[in-house]
PDB file of C-alpha atoms in Angstrom:
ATOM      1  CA  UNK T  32      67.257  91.893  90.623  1.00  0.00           C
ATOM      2  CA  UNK T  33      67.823  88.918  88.564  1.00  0.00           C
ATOM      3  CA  UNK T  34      70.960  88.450  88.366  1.00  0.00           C
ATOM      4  CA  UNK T  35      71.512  88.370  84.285  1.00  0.00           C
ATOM      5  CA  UNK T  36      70.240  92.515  84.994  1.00  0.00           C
ATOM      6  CA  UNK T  37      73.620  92.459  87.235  1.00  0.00           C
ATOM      7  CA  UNK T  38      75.663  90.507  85.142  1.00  0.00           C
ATOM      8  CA  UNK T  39      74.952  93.070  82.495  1.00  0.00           C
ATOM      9  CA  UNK T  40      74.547  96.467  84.788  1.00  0.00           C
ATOM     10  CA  UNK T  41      78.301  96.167  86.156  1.00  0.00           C
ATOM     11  CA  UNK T  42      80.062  95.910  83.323  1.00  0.00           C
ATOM     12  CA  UNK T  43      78.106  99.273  81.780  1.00  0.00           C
ATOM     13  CA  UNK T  44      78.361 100.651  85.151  1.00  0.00           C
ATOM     14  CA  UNK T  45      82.822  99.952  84.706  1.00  0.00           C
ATOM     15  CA  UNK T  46      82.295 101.273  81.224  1.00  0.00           C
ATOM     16  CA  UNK T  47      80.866 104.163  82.044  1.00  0.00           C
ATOM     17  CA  UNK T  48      82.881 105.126  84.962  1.00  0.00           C
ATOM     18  CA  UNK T  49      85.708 104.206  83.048  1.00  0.00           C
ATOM     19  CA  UNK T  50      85.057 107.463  80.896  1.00  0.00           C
ATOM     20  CA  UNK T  51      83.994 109.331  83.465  1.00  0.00           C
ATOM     21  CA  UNK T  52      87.403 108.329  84.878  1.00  0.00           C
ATOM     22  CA  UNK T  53      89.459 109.363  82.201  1.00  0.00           C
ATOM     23  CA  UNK T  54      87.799 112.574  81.957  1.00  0.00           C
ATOM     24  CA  UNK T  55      88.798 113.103  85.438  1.00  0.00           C
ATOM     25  CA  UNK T  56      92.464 111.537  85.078  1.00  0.00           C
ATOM     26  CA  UNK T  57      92.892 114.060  81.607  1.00  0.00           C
ATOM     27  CA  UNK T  58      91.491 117.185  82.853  1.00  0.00           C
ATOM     28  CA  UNK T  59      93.492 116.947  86.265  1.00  0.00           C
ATOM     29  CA  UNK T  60      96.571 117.390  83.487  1.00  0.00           C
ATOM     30  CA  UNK T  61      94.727 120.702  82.538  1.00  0.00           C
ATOM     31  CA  UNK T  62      94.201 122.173  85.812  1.00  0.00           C
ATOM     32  CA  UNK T  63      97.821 121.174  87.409  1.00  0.00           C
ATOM     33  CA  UNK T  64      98.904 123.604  84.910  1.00  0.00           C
ATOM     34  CA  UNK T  65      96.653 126.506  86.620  1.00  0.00           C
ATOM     35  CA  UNK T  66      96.878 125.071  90.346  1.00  0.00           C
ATOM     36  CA  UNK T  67      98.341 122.431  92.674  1.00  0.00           C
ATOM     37  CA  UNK T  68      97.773 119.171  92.034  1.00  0.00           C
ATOM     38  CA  UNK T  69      95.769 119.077  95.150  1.00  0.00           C
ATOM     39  CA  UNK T  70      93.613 121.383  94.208  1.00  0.00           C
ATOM     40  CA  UNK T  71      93.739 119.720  90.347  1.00  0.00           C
ATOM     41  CA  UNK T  72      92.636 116.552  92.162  1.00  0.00           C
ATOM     42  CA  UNK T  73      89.635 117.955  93.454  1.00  0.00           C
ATOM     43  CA  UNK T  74      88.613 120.182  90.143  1.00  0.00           C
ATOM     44  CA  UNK T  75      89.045 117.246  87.842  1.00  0.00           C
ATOM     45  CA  UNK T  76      86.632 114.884  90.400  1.00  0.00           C
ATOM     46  CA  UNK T  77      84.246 117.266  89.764  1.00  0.00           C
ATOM     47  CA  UNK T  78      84.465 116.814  85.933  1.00  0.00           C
ATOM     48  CA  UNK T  79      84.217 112.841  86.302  1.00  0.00           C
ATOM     49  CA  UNK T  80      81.231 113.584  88.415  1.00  0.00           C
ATOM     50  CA  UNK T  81      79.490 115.602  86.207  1.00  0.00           C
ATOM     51  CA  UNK T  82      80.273 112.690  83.118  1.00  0.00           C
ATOM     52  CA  UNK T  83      79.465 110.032  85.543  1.00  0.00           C
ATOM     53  CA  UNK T  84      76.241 111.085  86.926  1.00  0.00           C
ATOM     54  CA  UNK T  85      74.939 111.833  82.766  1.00  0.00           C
ATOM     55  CA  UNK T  86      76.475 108.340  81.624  1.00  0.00           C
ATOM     56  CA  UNK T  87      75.026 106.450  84.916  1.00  0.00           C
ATOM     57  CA  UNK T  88      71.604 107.347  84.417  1.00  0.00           C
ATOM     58  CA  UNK T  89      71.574 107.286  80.458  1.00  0.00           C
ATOM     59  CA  UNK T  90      73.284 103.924  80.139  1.00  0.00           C
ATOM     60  CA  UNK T  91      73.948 101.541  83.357  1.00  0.00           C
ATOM     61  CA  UNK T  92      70.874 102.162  85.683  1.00  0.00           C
ATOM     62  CA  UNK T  93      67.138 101.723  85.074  1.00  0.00           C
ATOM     63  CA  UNK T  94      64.500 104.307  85.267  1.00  0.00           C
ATOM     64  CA  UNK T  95      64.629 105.620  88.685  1.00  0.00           C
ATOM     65  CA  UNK T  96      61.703 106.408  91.370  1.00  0.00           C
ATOM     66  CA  UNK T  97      63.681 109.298  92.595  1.00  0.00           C
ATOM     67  CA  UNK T  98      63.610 112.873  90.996  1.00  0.00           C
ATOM     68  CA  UNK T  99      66.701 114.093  89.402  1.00  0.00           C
ATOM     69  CA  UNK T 100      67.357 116.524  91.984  1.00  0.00           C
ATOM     70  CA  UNK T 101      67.236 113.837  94.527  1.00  0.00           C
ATOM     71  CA  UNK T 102      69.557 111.818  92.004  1.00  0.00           C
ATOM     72  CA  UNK T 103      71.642 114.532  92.005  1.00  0.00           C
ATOM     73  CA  UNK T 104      71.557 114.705  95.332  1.00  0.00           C
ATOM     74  CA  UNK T 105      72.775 111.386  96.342  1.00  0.00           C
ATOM     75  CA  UNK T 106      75.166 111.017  92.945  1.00  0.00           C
ATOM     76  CA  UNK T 107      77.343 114.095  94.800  1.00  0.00           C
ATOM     77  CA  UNK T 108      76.407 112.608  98.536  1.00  0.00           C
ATOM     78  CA  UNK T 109      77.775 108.874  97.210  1.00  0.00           C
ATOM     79  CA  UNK T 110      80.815 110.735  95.234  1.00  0.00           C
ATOM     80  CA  UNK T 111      81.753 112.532  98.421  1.00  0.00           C
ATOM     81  CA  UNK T 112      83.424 109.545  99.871  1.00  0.00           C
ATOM     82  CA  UNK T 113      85.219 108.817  96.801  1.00  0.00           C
ATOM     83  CA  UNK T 114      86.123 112.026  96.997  1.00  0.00           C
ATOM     84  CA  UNK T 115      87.828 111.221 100.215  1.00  0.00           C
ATOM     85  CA  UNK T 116      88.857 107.795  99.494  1.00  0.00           C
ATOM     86  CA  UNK T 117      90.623 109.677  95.829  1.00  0.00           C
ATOM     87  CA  UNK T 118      92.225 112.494  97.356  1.00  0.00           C
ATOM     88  CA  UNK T 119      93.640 110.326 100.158  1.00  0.00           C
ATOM     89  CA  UNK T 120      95.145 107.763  98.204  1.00  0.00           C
ATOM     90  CA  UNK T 121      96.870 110.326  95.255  1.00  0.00           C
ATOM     91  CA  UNK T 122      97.615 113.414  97.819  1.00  0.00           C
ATOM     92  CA  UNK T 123      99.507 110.035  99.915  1.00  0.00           C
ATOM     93  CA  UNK T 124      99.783 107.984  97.115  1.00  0.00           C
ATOM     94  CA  UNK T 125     102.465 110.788  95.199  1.00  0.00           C
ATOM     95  CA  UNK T 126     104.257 111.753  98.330  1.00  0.00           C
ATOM     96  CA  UNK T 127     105.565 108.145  98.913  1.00  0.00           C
ATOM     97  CA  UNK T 128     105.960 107.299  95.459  1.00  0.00           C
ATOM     98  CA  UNK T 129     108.120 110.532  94.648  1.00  0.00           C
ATOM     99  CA  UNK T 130     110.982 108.772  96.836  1.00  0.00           C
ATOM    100  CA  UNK T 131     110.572 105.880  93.828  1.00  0.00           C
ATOM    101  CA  UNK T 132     110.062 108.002  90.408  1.00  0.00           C
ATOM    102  CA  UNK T 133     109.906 111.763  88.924  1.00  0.00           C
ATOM    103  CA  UNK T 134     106.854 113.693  90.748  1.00  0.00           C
ATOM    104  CA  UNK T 135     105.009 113.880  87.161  1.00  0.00           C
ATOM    105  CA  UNK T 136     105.058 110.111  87.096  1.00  0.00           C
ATOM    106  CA  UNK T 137     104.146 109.616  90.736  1.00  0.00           C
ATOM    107  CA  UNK T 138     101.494 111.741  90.722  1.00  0.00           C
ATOM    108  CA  UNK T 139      99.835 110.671  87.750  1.00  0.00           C
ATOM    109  CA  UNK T 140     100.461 107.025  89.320  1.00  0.00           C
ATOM    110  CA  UNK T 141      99.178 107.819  92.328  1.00  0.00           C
ATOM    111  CA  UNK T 142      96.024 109.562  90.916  1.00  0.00           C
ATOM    112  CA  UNK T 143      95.081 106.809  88.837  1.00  0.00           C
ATOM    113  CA  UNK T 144      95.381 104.703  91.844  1.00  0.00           C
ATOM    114  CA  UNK T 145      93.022 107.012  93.727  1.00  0.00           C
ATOM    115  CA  UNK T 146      90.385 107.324  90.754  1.00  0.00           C
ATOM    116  CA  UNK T 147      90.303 103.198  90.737  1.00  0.00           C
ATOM    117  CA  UNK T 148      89.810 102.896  94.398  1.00  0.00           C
ATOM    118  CA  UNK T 149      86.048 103.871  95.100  1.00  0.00           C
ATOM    119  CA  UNK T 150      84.822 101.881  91.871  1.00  0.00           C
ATOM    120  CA  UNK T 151      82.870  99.421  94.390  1.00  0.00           C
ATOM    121  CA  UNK T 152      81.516 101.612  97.285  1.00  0.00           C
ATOM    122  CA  UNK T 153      79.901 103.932  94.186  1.00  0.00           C
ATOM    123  CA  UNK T 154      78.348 101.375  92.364  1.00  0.00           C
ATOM    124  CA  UNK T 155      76.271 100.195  94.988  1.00  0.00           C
ATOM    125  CA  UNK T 156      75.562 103.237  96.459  1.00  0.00           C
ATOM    126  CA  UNK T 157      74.252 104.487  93.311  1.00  0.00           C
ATOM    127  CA  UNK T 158      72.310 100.887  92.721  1.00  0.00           C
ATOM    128  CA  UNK T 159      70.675 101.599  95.746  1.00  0.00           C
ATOM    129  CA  UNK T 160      70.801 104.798  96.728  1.00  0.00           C
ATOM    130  CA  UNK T 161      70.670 107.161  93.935  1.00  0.00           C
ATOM    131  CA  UNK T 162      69.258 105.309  91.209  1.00  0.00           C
ATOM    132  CA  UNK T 163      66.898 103.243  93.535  1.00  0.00           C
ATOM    133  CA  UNK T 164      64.260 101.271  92.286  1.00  0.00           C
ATOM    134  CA  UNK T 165      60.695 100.911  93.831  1.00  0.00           C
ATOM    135  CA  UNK T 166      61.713  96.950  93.586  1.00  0.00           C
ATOM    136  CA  UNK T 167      64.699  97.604  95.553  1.00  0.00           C
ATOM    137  CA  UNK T 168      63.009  98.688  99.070  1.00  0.00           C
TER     138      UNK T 168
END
């Protein structure tokens, strides 16, 4: 990949996850009113997922040789560490920070912590993983 393609492809691929991101930051809001926020955590990754996959393959990453349900596949196998890597670092994240603030504050703090933390593992799993290019092999 040339790397004027990269120099352009990152910044969409921030973009995008950016919204994806606040879509999962907003609607965790929405569910901690319904659960607890470790269970909100988890719900509103789910909602950035779905976002993120549809913005990913619209706008940052060329045509794909896989099939979308192998793109799905790997979007959700890619997202399950950032799953981990999310839930670790708010779930942790808000505990230690509730000795500093209010637990609204911390845990909104510590979730936007966790949301920022997998941005580089994803985007190259998805570069060449689930939006793989025949080029790319």
């Amino acid at each position: 990949m040339p790397d004027s393609l990269l120099a352009r492809q990152f910044p969409r691929f921030l973009v995008a996850g950016g919204m994806a991101a606040l879509a999962n930051f907003g609607s965790r809001f929405l569910f901690s009113e319904f659960m607890s926020f470790e269970y909100a955590v988890v719900a509103a990754f789910f909602v950035g997922l779905a976002s993120g996959f549809l913005l990913s393959r619209r706008y940052v990453f060329q045509q794909s040789d896989n099939e979308l349900h192998t793109e799905m596949f790997y979007y959700v196998l890619v997202n399950l560490l950032a799953l981990v890597q999310t839930w670790l670092l708010s779930v942790n994240g808000a505990l230690w920070l509730t000795d500093f603030w209010p637990l609204q504050i911390a845990q909104a703090s510590a979730h936007l912590a966790g949301i920022m933390l997998p941005v580089i593992t994803s985007y190259f799993g998805h570069k060449y993983l689930t939006f793989k290019e025949a080029s790319q092999e």
